[in-house]
PDB file of C-alpha atoms in Angstrom:
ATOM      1  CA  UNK A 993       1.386 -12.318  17.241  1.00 75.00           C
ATOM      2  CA  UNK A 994       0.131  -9.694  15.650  1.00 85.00           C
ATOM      3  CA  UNK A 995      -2.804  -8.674  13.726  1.00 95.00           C
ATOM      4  CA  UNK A 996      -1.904  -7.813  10.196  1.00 97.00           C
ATOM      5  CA  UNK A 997      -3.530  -6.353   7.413  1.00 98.00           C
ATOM      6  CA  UNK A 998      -1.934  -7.019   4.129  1.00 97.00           C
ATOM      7  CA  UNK A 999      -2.314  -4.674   1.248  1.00 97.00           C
ATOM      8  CA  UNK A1000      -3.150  -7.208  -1.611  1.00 96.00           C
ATOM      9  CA  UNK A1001      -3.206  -5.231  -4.890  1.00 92.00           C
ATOM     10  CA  UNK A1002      -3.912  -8.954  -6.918  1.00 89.00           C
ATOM     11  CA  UNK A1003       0.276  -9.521  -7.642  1.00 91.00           C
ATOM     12  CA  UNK A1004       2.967 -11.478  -6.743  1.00 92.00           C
ATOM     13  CA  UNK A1005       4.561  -8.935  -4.171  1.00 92.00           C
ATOM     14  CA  UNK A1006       1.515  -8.791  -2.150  1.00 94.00           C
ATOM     15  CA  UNK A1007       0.415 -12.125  -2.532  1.00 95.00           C
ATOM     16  CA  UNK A1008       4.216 -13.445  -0.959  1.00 95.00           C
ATOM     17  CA  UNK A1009       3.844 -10.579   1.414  1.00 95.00           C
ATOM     18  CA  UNK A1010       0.622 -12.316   2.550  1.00 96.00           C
ATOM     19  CA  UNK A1011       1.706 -16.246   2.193  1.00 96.00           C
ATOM     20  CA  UNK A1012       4.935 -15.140   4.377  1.00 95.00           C
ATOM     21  CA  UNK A1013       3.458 -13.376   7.217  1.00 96.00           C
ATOM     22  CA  UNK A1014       0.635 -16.255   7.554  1.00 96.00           C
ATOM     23  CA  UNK A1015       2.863 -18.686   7.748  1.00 95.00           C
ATOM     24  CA  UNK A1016       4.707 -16.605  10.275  1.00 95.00           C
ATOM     25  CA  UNK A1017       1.377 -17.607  12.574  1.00 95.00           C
ATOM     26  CA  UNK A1018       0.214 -13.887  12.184  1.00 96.00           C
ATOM     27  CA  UNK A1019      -3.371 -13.386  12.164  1.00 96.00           C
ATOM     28  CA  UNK A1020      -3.831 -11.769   8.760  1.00 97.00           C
ATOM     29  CA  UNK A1021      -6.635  -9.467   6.983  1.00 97.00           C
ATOM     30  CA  UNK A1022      -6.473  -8.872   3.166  1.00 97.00           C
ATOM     31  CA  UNK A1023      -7.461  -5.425   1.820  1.00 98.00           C
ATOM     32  CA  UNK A1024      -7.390  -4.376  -1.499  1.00 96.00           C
ATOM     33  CA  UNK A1025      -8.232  -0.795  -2.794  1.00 95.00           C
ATOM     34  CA  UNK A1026     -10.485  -0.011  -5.556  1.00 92.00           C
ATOM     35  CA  UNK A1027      -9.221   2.642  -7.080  1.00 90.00           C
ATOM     36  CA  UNK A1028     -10.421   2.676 -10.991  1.00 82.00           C
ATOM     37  CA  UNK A1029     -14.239   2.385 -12.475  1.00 74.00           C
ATOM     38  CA  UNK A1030     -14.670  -1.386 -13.500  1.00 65.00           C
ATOM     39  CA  UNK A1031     -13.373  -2.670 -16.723  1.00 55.00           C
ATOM     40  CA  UNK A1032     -10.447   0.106 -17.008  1.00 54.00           C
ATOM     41  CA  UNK A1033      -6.413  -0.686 -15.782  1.00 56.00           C
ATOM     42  CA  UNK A1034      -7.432  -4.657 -15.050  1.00 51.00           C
ATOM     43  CA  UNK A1035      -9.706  -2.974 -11.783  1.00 53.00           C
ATOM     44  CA  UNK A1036     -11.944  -5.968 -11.763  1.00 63.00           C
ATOM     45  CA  UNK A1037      -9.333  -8.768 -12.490  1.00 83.00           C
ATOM     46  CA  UNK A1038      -6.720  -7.179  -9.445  1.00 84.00           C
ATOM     47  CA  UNK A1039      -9.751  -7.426  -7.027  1.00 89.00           C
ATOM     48  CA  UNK A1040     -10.290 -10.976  -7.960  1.00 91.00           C
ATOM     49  CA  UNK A1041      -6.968 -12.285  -7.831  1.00 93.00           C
ATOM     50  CA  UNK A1042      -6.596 -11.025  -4.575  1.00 94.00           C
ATOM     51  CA  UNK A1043      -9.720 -12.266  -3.482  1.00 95.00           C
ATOM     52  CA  UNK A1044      -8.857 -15.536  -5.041  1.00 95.00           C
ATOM     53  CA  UNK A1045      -5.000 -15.736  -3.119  1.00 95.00           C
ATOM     54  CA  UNK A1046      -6.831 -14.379   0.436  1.00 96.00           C
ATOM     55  CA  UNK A1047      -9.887 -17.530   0.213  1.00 96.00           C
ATOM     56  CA  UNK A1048      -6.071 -19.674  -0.659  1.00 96.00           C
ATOM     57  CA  UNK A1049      -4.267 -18.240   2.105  1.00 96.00           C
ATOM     58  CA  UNK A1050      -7.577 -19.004   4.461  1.00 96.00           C
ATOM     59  CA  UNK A1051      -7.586 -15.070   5.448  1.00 97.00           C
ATOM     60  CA  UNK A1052     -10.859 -12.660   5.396  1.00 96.00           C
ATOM     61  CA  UNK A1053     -10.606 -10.098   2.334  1.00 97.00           C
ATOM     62  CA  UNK A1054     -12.285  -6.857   1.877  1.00 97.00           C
ATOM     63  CA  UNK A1055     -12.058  -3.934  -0.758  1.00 96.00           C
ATOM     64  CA  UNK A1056     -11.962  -0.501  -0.270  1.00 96.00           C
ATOM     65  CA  UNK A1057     -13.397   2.008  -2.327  1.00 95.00           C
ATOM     66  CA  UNK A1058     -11.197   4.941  -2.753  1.00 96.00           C
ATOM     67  CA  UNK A1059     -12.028   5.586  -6.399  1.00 94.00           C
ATOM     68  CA  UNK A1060     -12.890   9.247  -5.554  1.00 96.00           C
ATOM     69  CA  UNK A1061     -10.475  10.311  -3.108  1.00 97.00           C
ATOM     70  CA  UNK A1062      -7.517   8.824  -5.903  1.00 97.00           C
ATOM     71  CA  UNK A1063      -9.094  10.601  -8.675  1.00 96.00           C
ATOM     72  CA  UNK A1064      -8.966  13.984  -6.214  1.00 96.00           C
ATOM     73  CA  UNK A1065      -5.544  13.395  -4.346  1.00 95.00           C
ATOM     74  CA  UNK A1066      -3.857  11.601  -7.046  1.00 96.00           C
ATOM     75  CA  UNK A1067      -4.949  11.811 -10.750  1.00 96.00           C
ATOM     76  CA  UNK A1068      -5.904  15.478 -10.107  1.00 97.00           C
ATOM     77  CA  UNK A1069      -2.994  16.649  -8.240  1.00 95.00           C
ATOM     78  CA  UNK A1070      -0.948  14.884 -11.610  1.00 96.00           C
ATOM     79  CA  UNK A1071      -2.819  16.994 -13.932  1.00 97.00           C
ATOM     80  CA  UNK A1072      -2.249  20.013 -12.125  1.00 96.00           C
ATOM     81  CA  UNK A1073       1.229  19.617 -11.462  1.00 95.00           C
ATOM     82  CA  UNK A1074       2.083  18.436 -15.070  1.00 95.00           C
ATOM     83  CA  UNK A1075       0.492  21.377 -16.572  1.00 97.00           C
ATOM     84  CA  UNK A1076       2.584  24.034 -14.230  1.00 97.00           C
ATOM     85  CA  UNK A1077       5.367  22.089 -15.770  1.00 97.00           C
ATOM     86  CA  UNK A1078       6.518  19.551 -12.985  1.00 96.00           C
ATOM     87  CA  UNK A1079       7.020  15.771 -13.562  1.00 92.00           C
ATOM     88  CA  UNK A1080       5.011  14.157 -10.225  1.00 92.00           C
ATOM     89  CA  UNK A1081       5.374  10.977  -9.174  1.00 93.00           C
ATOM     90  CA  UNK A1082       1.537   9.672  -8.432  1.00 94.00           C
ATOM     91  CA  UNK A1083       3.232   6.722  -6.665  1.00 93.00           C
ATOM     92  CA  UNK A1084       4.604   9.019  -3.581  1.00 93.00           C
ATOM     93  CA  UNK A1085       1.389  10.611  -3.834  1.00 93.00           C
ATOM     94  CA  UNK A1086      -0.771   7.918  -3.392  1.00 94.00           C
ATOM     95  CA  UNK A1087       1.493   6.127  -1.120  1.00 93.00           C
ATOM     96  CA  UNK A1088       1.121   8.785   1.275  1.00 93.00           C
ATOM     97  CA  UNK A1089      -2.374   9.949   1.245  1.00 95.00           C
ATOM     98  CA  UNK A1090      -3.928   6.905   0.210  1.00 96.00           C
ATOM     99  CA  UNK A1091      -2.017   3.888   1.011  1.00 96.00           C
ATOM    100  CA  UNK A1092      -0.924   4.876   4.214  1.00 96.00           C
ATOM    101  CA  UNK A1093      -3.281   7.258   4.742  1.00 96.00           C
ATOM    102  CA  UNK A1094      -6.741   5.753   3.876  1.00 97.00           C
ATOM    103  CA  UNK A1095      -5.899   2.392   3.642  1.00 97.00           C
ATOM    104  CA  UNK A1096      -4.359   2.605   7.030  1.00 97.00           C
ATOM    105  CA  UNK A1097      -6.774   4.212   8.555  1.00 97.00           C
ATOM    106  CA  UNK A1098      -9.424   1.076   7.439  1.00 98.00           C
ATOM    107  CA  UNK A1099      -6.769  -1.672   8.470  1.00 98.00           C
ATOM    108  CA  UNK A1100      -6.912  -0.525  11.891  1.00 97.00           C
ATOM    109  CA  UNK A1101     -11.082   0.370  11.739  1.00 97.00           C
ATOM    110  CA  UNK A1102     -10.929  -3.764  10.973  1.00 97.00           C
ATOM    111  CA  UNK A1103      -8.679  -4.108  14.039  1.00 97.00           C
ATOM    112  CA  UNK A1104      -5.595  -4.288  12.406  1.00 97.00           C
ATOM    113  CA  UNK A1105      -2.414  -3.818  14.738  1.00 95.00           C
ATOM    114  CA  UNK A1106       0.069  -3.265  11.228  1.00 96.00           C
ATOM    115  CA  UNK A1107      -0.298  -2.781   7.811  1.00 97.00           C
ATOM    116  CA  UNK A1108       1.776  -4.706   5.263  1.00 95.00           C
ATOM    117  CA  UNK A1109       2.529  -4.180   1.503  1.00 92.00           C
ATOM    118  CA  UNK A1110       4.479  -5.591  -1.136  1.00 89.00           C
ATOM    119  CA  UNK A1111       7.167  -3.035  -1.112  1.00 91.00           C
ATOM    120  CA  UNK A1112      10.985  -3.204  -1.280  1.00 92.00           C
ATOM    121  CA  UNK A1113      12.015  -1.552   1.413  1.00 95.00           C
ATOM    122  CA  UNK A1114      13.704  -1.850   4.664  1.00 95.00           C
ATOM    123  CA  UNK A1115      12.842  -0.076   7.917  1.00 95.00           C
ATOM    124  CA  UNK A1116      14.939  -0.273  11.161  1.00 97.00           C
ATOM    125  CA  UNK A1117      13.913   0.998  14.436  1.00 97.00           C
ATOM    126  CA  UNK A1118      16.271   2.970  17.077  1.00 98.00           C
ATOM    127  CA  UNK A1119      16.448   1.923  20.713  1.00 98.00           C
ATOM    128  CA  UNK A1120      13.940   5.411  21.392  1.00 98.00           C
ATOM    129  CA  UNK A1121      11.414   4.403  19.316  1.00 97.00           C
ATOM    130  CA  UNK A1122      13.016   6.163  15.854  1.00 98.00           C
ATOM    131  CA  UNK A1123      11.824   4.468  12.888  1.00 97.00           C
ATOM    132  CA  UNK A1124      14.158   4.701   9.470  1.00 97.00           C
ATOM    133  CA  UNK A1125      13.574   3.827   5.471  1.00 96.00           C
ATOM    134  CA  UNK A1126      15.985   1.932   4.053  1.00 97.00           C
ATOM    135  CA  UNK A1127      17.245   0.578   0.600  1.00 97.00           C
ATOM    136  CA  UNK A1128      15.897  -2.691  -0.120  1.00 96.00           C
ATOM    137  CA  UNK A1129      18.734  -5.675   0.554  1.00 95.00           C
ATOM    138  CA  UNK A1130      17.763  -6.515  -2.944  1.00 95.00           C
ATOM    139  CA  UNK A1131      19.060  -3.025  -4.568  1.00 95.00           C
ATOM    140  CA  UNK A1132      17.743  -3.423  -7.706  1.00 95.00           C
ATOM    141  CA  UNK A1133      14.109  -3.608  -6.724  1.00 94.00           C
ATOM    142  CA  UNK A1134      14.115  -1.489  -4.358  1.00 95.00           C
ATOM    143  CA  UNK A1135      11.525   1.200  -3.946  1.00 94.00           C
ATOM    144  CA  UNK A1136      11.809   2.825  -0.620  1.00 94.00           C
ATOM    145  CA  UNK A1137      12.324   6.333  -2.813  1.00 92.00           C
ATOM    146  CA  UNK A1138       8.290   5.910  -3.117  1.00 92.00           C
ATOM    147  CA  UNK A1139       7.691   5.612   0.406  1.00 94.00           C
ATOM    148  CA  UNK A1140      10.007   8.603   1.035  1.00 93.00           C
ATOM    149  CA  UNK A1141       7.284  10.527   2.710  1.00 93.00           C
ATOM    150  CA  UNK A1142       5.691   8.803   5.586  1.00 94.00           C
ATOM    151  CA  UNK A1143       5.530   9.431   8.966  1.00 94.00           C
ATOM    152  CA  UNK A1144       7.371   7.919  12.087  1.00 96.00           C
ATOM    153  CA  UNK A1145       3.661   6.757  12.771  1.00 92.00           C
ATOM    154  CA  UNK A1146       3.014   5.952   9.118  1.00 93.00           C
ATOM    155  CA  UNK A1147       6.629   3.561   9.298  1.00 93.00           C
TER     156      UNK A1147
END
C-alpha cells in the first residue's frame, strides 16, 4: 500500500477522504495548510478539527505554514488581476501553486508516495502512463474545472 498524505482542510470532504483511504489499509499522513493569521476565516478552528479527525483516524498530523506564499501567489495575484479588470479564480490559483505545488512538495519531504484531497474529480490513467481530469461521477459537485491546471506529474 501506499503512503498517503491527505490534505485535511478541517471539513467533511477531507475528513471522508481520510476515513476512506485508512480504512483502505493505506498508511496515511494528515496535512493541513495554514494559510490565514489566527482568528480571521475560522484559521484556528480548521486546524483543530483536522487535528481532532487525524488523532480519530489514529494518523500523524502536521500544518504547514504557507501564510506568505498565499498572500503573494494568491491574494496578490487577485488584487492585481481584479484591478486590470479580470474576474480570477483564487481557487485554480492556489490549487496549482500551492496545493499541488507547496503542499506537494511537503507530502513527499514527509515521505509521502501520493497526495489526496477532498476534491470531486475523476482522473483516469492511459496504458503509456497519460494521466486525464475528469467530471466528477457525482456532476453536480464536481470541481475538476479548479484543478484544470495541473501537471501530468501534479495528477
Amino acid at each position: 500500500m501506499s503512503r498517503i498524505a491527505v490534505a485535511m482542510s478541517g471539513g467533511v470532504d477531507s475528513s471522508v477522504t481520510a476515513a476512506l483511504l485508512k480504512q483502505q489499509g493505506h498508511e496515511l499522513i494528515g496535512i493541513t495548510m495554514h494559510l490565514f493569521e489566527p482568528q480571521s476565516c475560522g484559521a484556528d478552528s480548521a486546524v483543530d478539527d483536522a487535528a481532532r479527525v487525524a488523532q480519530q483516524l489514529g494518523i500523524e498530523h502536521h500544518v504547514a505554514d504557507f501564510e506568505l506564499p498565499f498572500k503573494e501567489q494568491v491574494i496578490d495575484d487577485f488584487i492585481s488581476q481584479y484591478r486590470q479588470g479580470q474576474t480570477p479564480n483564487p481557487c485554480v490559483c492556489c490549487n496549482r501553486s500551492i496545493k499541488f505545488g507547496l503542499l506537494l512538495d511537503r507530502a513527499r519531504a514527509l515521505g509521502a508516495d501520493l497526495l489526496a484531497t477532498g476534491h470531486y474529480a475523476q482522473k483516469t490513467v492511459d496504458p503509456d502512463g497519460t494521466y486525464h481530469l475528469r467530471v466528477a461521477a457525482n456532476r453536480a459537485k464536481d470541481q475538476s474545472y479548479f484543478l484544470y491546471t495541473l501537471t501530468q506529474q501534479q495528477l
